[in-house]
Coordinates of C-alpha atoms in Angstrom, one line a residue:
M1 CA -50.0 26.0 -47.6
L2 CA -52.3 27.8 -50.1
T3 CA -54.5 25.2 -51.7
Q4 CA -57.6 27.2 -52.6
R5 CA -57.5 28.6 -56.0
V6 CA -57.2 32.4 -55.9
H7 CA -59.5 33.1 -58.9
A8 CA -62.4 31.3 -57.5
A9 CA -65.8 32.9 -58.0
L10 CA -65.7 36.5 -56.6
P11 CA -68.5 37.7 -54.3
A12 CA -70.8 40.5 -55.5
L13 CA -68.8 43.7 -55.7
P14 CA -69.2 47.1 -57.3
P15 CA -68.2 47.0 -61.0
N16 CA -65.0 49.1 -60.6
V17 CA -63.9 47.0 -57.6
A18 CA -64.8 43.7 -59.4
H19 CA -62.8 44.8 -62.5
R20 CA -59.8 45.6 -60.4
A21 CA -60.0 42.3 -58.6
V22 CA -60.1 40.5 -61.9
A23 CA -57.1 42.4 -63.2
E24 CA -55.1 41.6 -60.1
T25 CA -56.0 37.9 -60.4
H26 CA -55.8 37.4 -64.2
G27 CA -52.9 39.5 -65.3
F28 CA -52.8 40.2 -69.1
S29 CA -55.8 39.8 -71.3
R30 CA -56.0 36.9 -73.8
P31 CA -55.8 39.1 -76.9
T32 CA -52.6 40.7 -75.5
I33 CA -51.0 37.2 -75.0
V34 CA -52.1 36.0 -78.4
A35 CA -50.8 39.1 -80.1
A36 CA -47.4 38.8 -78.4
L37 CA -47.1 35.1 -79.4
L38 CA -48.2 35.8 -83.0
A39 CA -45.8 38.7 -83.2
G40 CA -43.0 36.4 -82.3
L41 CA -44.1 33.8 -84.9
V42 CA -44.5 36.3 -87.6
A43 CA -41.1 37.9 -86.9
T44 CA -39.4 34.5 -86.9
A45 CA -41.0 33.5 -90.2
W46 CA -39.8 36.8 -91.7
L47 CA -36.3 36.2 -90.4
L48 CA -36.3 32.6 -91.8
H49 CA -37.4 34.0 -95.2
R50 CA -34.6 36.6 -95.2
A51 CA -32.0 34.0 -94.3
D52 CA -33.3 31.4 -96.9
L53 CA -34.1 29.0 -94.1
G54 CA -37.1 26.7 -93.5
V55 CA -38.4 24.6 -90.7
A56 CA -38.4 20.8 -91.0
L57 CA -41.9 20.4 -89.8
W58 CA -42.3 16.7 -90.8
S59 CA -39.2 15.5 -89.1
R60 CA -39.7 12.5 -86.8
S61 CA -38.0 14.5 -84.0
N62 CA -41.0 16.8 -84.0
L63 CA -43.4 14.1 -82.9
P64 CA -43.1 14.8 -79.1
F65 CA -44.1 18.4 -79.8
A66 CA -47.1 17.3 -81.9
L67 CA -48.3 14.9 -79.2
A68 CA -47.9 17.6 -76.5
A69 CA -49.9 20.0 -78.6
V70 CA -52.7 17.4 -79.0
C71 CA -52.7 16.9 -75.2
V72 CA -52.9 20.6 -74.5
V73 CA -55.8 21.1 -77.0
A74 CA -57.6 18.2 -75.4
V75 CA -57.2 19.5 -71.8
R76 CA -58.1 23.0 -72.8
S77 CA -61.2 21.8 -74.7
H78 CA -62.7 20.6 -71.4
V79 CA -62.0 16.9 -71.9
V80 CA -61.4 16.9 -68.2
P81 CA -64.7 17.0 -66.4
R82 CA -65.6 20.5 -65.1
G83 CA -66.7 19.1 -61.8
W84 CA -63.3 17.6 -60.9
R85 CA -61.7 19.7 -58.2
H86 CA -58.4 20.0 -60.1
A87 CA -59.9 20.6 -63.6
A88 CA -59.3 24.4 -63.6
A89 CA -55.7 24.0 -62.4
L90 CA -55.1 21.3 -65.0
R91 CA -56.4 23.6 -67.8
D92 CA -54.4 26.6 -66.6
G93 CA -51.3 24.5 -66.2
A94 CA -51.6 23.1 -69.8
G95 CA -52.0 26.6 -71.1
Y96 CA -49.0 27.9 -69.2
Y97 CA -46.8 25.0 -70.3
A98 CA -47.9 25.5 -73.9
V99 CA -47.1 29.2 -73.9
F100 CA -43.7 28.6 -72.3
T101 CA -42.8 25.9 -74.8
L102 CA -43.9 28.1 -77.7
I103 CA -41.8 31.0 -76.5
A104 CA -38.8 28.8 -76.0
L105 CA -39.1 27.1 -79.4
T106 CA -39.7 30.4 -81.2
G107 CA -36.7 32.0 -79.6
A108 CA -34.5 29.1 -80.4
V109 CA -35.6 28.9 -84.0
A110 CA -35.2 32.7 -84.4
S111 CA -31.6 32.5 -83.3
Y112 CA -30.7 30.5 -86.5
P113 CA -31.7 33.1 -89.1
L114 CA -30.3 35.9 -86.8
A115 CA -27.0 34.1 -86.7
A116 CA -27.0 33.7 -90.5
L117 CA -27.5 37.4 -90.9
T118 CA -24.6 38.5 -88.5
H119 CA -21.0 39.3 -89.4
G120 CA -17.8 38.9 -87.5
Y121 CA -17.3 37.8 -83.9
A122 CA -17.1 39.6 -80.6
D123 CA -15.0 37.1 -78.7
Q124 CA -11.9 39.2 -78.5
T125 CA -13.9 42.0 -76.8
L126 CA -15.8 39.7 -74.5
Q127 CA -12.6 38.0 -73.4
R128 CA -10.9 41.4 -72.8
I129 CA -13.8 42.4 -70.5
D130 CA -13.5 39.1 -68.6
V131 CA -9.8 39.7 -68.1
A132 CA -10.6 43.2 -66.8
L133 CA -13.1 41.6 -64.4
G134 CA -10.5 39.2 -63.2
F135 CA -12.4 36.1 -64.4
D136 CA -10.2 33.2 -65.7
W137 CA -12.5 31.0 -67.8
L138 CA -9.7 28.5 -68.6
A139 CA -9.1 27.9 -64.9
W140 CA -12.8 27.4 -64.3
Y141 CA -12.9 24.9 -67.2
R142 CA -9.8 23.0 -66.1
L143 CA -11.3 22.6 -62.6
V144 CA -14.4 21.0 -64.1
A145 CA -12.5 18.9 -66.6
D146 CA -10.4 17.4 -63.8
H147 CA -13.4 16.3 -61.7
R148 CA -16.0 13.9 -63.0
A149 CA -18.3 14.7 -60.1
L150 CA -18.4 18.4 -61.1
Q151 CA -19.2 17.4 -64.7
I152 CA -22.1 15.2 -63.7
L153 CA -23.5 17.9 -61.3
G154 CA -22.9 20.6 -63.9
I155 CA -24.8 18.7 -66.6
A156 CA -27.8 18.1 -64.3
C157 CA -27.9 21.7 -63.0
Y158 CA -27.5 23.2 -66.4
G159 CA -30.4 21.2 -67.7
S160 CA -32.7 22.4 -64.9
I161 CA -33.4 25.5 -67.0
Y162 CA -36.6 23.7 -67.9
L163 CA -37.3 22.0 -64.6
T164 CA -37.6 25.2 -62.6
P165 CA -40.2 26.9 -64.8
A166 CA -42.2 23.6 -64.9
I167 CA -42.4 23.7 -61.1
L168 CA -43.2 27.4 -60.9
L169 CA -45.9 27.3 -63.5
G170 CA -47.4 24.1 -62.0
W171 CA -47.5 25.9 -58.6
F172 CA -49.2 28.9 -60.1
A173 CA -51.8 26.7 -61.8
H174 CA -52.4 24.8 -58.6
T175 CA -52.8 27.9 -56.5
G176 CA -54.7 29.9 -59.0
Q177 CA -52.0 32.7 -59.3
R178 CA -52.7 33.6 -62.9
R179 CA -51.3 37.0 -62.5
E180 CA -47.9 35.6 -61.3
A181 CA -47.9 33.1 -64.1
H182 CA -48.5 35.9 -66.6
R183 CA -45.8 38.0 -65.0
F184 CA -43.3 35.1 -65.3
L185 CA -44.2 34.2 -68.9
A186 CA -44.2 37.8 -70.1
G187 CA -40.8 38.3 -68.5
F188 CA -39.5 35.2 -70.2
W189 CA -40.9 36.3 -73.6
L190 CA -39.4 39.8 -73.3
A191 CA -36.0 38.5 -72.0
A192 CA -35.9 36.2 -75.0
V193 CA -36.6 39.1 -77.4
L194 CA -34.0 41.4 -75.8
T195 CA -31.4 38.6 -75.8
L196 CA -31.9 37.9 -79.5
A197 CA -31.7 41.6 -80.3
L198 CA -28.4 42.0 -78.5
F199 CA -27.1 38.7 -79.9
T200 CA -27.0 40.3 -83.4
L201 CA -24.6 43.0 -82.0
M202 CA -22.2 40.5 -80.4
P203 CA -22.2 37.1 -82.1
A204 CA -19.5 34.9 -80.6
I205 CA -18.1 31.4 -80.8
G206 CA -17.7 31.1 -77.1
P207 CA -14.6 30.7 -74.8
L208 CA -14.0 27.0 -75.4
S209 CA -13.6 27.5 -79.2
Y210 CA -11.8 30.8 -78.8
L211 CA -9.4 30.1 -75.9
W212 CA -8.7 26.4 -75.9
R213 CA -6.0 24.9 -78.0
G214 CA -5.4 21.2 -78.6
A215 CA -7.5 18.2 -77.7
V216 CA -10.5 18.9 -75.6
P217 CA -10.3 16.9 -72.3
Y218 CA -14.0 17.5 -71.5
M219 CA -16.8 18.5 -73.9
P220 CA -19.5 20.5 -72.2
V221 CA -23.2 20.2 -72.9
S222 CA -23.1 23.1 -75.4
E223 CA -20.0 21.6 -77.1
T224 CA -18.8 23.9 -79.9
W225 CA -22.0 24.5 -81.7
Q226 CA -21.4 28.3 -82.3
S227 CA -18.1 27.7 -84.1
N228 CA -19.6 25.0 -86.3
L229 CA -23.2 26.2 -87.0
I230 CA -22.8 30.0 -87.3
P231 CA -20.3 29.8 -90.2
A232 CA -22.5 27.2 -91.9
L233 CA -25.6 29.4 -91.5
R234 CA -23.8 32.4 -92.9
A235 CA -22.6 30.4 -95.9
H236 CA -26.2 29.1 -96.4
T237 CA -25.1 25.5 -96.4
I238 CA -27.9 24.8 -93.8
H239 CA -31.4 25.1 -95.3
A240 CA -33.8 23.8 -92.7
V241 CA -34.1 24.0 -88.9
D242 CA -35.0 20.8 -87.1
L243 CA -37.1 21.6 -84.0
G244 CA -36.0 18.3 -82.4
A245 CA -32.3 19.1 -82.8
L246 CA -32.1 22.8 -81.9
R247 CA -28.7 24.0 -80.6
G248 CA -27.9 27.0 -78.6
L249 CA -26.2 29.7 -80.7
V250 CA -26.3 32.7 -78.5
S251 CA -23.2 33.3 -76.4
A252 CA -23.8 36.9 -75.4
P253 CA -26.1 37.6 -73.7
S254 CA -26.3 34.3 -71.8
F255 CA -30.0 33.3 -71.9
H256 CA -29.3 30.8 -69.1
A257 CA -28.2 33.8 -66.9
A258 CA -31.3 35.8 -68.0
A259 CA -33.6 32.9 -67.2
G260 CA -31.8 32.2 -63.9
T261 CA -32.3 35.8 -62.9
L262 CA -35.9 35.7 -63.8
Y263 CA -36.4 32.5 -61.9
L264 CA -34.7 33.9 -58.8
R265 CA -37.0 37.0 -58.9
T266 CA -40.0 34.8 -59.3
I267 CA -39.0 32.4 -56.6
W268 CA -38.4 35.2 -54.2
R269 CA -42.0 36.3 -54.7
T270 CA -43.1 32.7 -54.0
P271 CA -42.1 31.9 -50.4
P272 CA -43.4 28.3 -50.3
L273 CA -40.9 27.4 -53.1
R274 CA -38.1 29.7 -52.1
R275 CA -36.1 27.2 -50.0
W276 CA -36.4 24.4 -52.5
L277 CA -35.6 26.2 -55.7
T278 CA -33.1 28.9 -54.8
G279 CA -30.2 26.5 -54.5
L280 CA -31.1 24.7 -57.8
V281 CA -31.1 28.0 -59.7
A282 CA -27.9 29.1 -58.1
A283 CA -26.3 25.8 -59.1
M284 CA -27.5 26.2 -62.7
L285 CA -25.8 29.6 -62.8
L286 CA -22.6 28.2 -61.4
A287 CA -22.6 25.5 -64.1
T288 CA -23.3 28.0 -67.0
P289 CA -19.8 29.3 -67.7
V290 CA -18.5 25.8 -68.5
E291 CA -21.6 23.8 -69.6
G292 CA -22.9 26.8 -71.6
T293 CA -19.4 27.9 -72.7
H294 CA -20.1 31.5 -71.7
Y295 CA -17.8 34.3 -70.8
L296 CA -18.6 35.9 -67.4
I297 CA -19.7 39.1 -69.2
D298 CA -22.2 37.0 -71.2
M299 CA -23.8 36.2 -67.9
I300 CA -23.7 39.7 -66.5
I301 CA -25.4 41.1 -69.7
G302 CA -27.9 38.2 -69.5
A303 CA -28.8 39.1 -65.9
A304 CA -29.2 42.8 -66.8
V305 CA -31.5 41.8 -69.7
A306 CA -33.7 39.9 -67.3
M307 CA -33.9 42.7 -64.8
L308 CA -34.9 45.1 -67.5
A309 CA -37.5 42.7 -68.8
M310 CA -39.0 42.3 -65.4
E311 CA -39.1 46.0 -64.7
I312 CA -41.0 46.5 -68.0
V313 CA -43.4 43.7 -67.3
D314 CA -44.1 45.0 -63.8
L315 CA -44.8 48.5 -65.3
L316 CA -47.2 47.0 -67.9
L317 CA -49.1 45.1 -65.2
A318 CA -49.3 48.1 -63.0
R319 CA -50.7 50.2 -66.0
R320 CA -53.2 47.5 -66.7
L321 CA -54.3 47.4 -63.1
A322 CA -54.6 51.2 -63.0
A323 CA -56.7 51.2 -66.3
V324 CA -59.4 49.1 -64.7
A325 CA -59.3 50.7 -61.3

């Protein structure tokens, strides 16, 4: 097992070789990362303004985020003794988790004003595509609704969307694979941007609200948030977004499918974790149609979004490496 940090002190090398080694180890520059995060925050603030929405910053439900931010600042400010063997890994891990959380929160918040600015629904088209693909969402749902074990497993696997990246980023911090961490985070950021952009073209209330009639025998994790929140946002009856009570509004593309595709690609590049995490991500994807109330085409588009995002990130990393070669 790799336990020595990859970006340990480099031996004396010619300047061009040393610069290339640094690029291969470190990935994107700090200014690039900060600029991408700021761009997301500024764009989200502009969208909130356009939709007459605010953020409930002083809600009690935001306390965990505030405490986490304080902890990250403390760790990154060298509160941990430099001489401790795991100090660098702890600082890197805190940074990775902070960036991931900021991307996830920014994307979730941005979906609210975007939903408020949309018109109509794409459910009829999405369902027609599912029928053409031979996918029966109602049969899939009834199977889960009739078996409590599948419901429990589905809820656990669907929620692992945050467990898998925590393990991956922790591993990258532990082993000093900063470039791989940057590749993963950049792919996640770009996949979120592309997902939100496409969401504006195909807002939907999801198959549970669109297809099911009568009493609901089993309410999935995602419930019927789209059918309740999107009309309210469009009518401007909601005026503030609570960070502690964010709800998924994006049906197509499925961000669970985009994230799962990104996770699988990253896991495949990380052999020590491959056997442990592949099954977990596969189970998350199997749970997504019901627990996420997604059409099959939602997931296909989400997977395509992730693959495009990863190709773009790989290209950018290759260009950065070539620039310092």
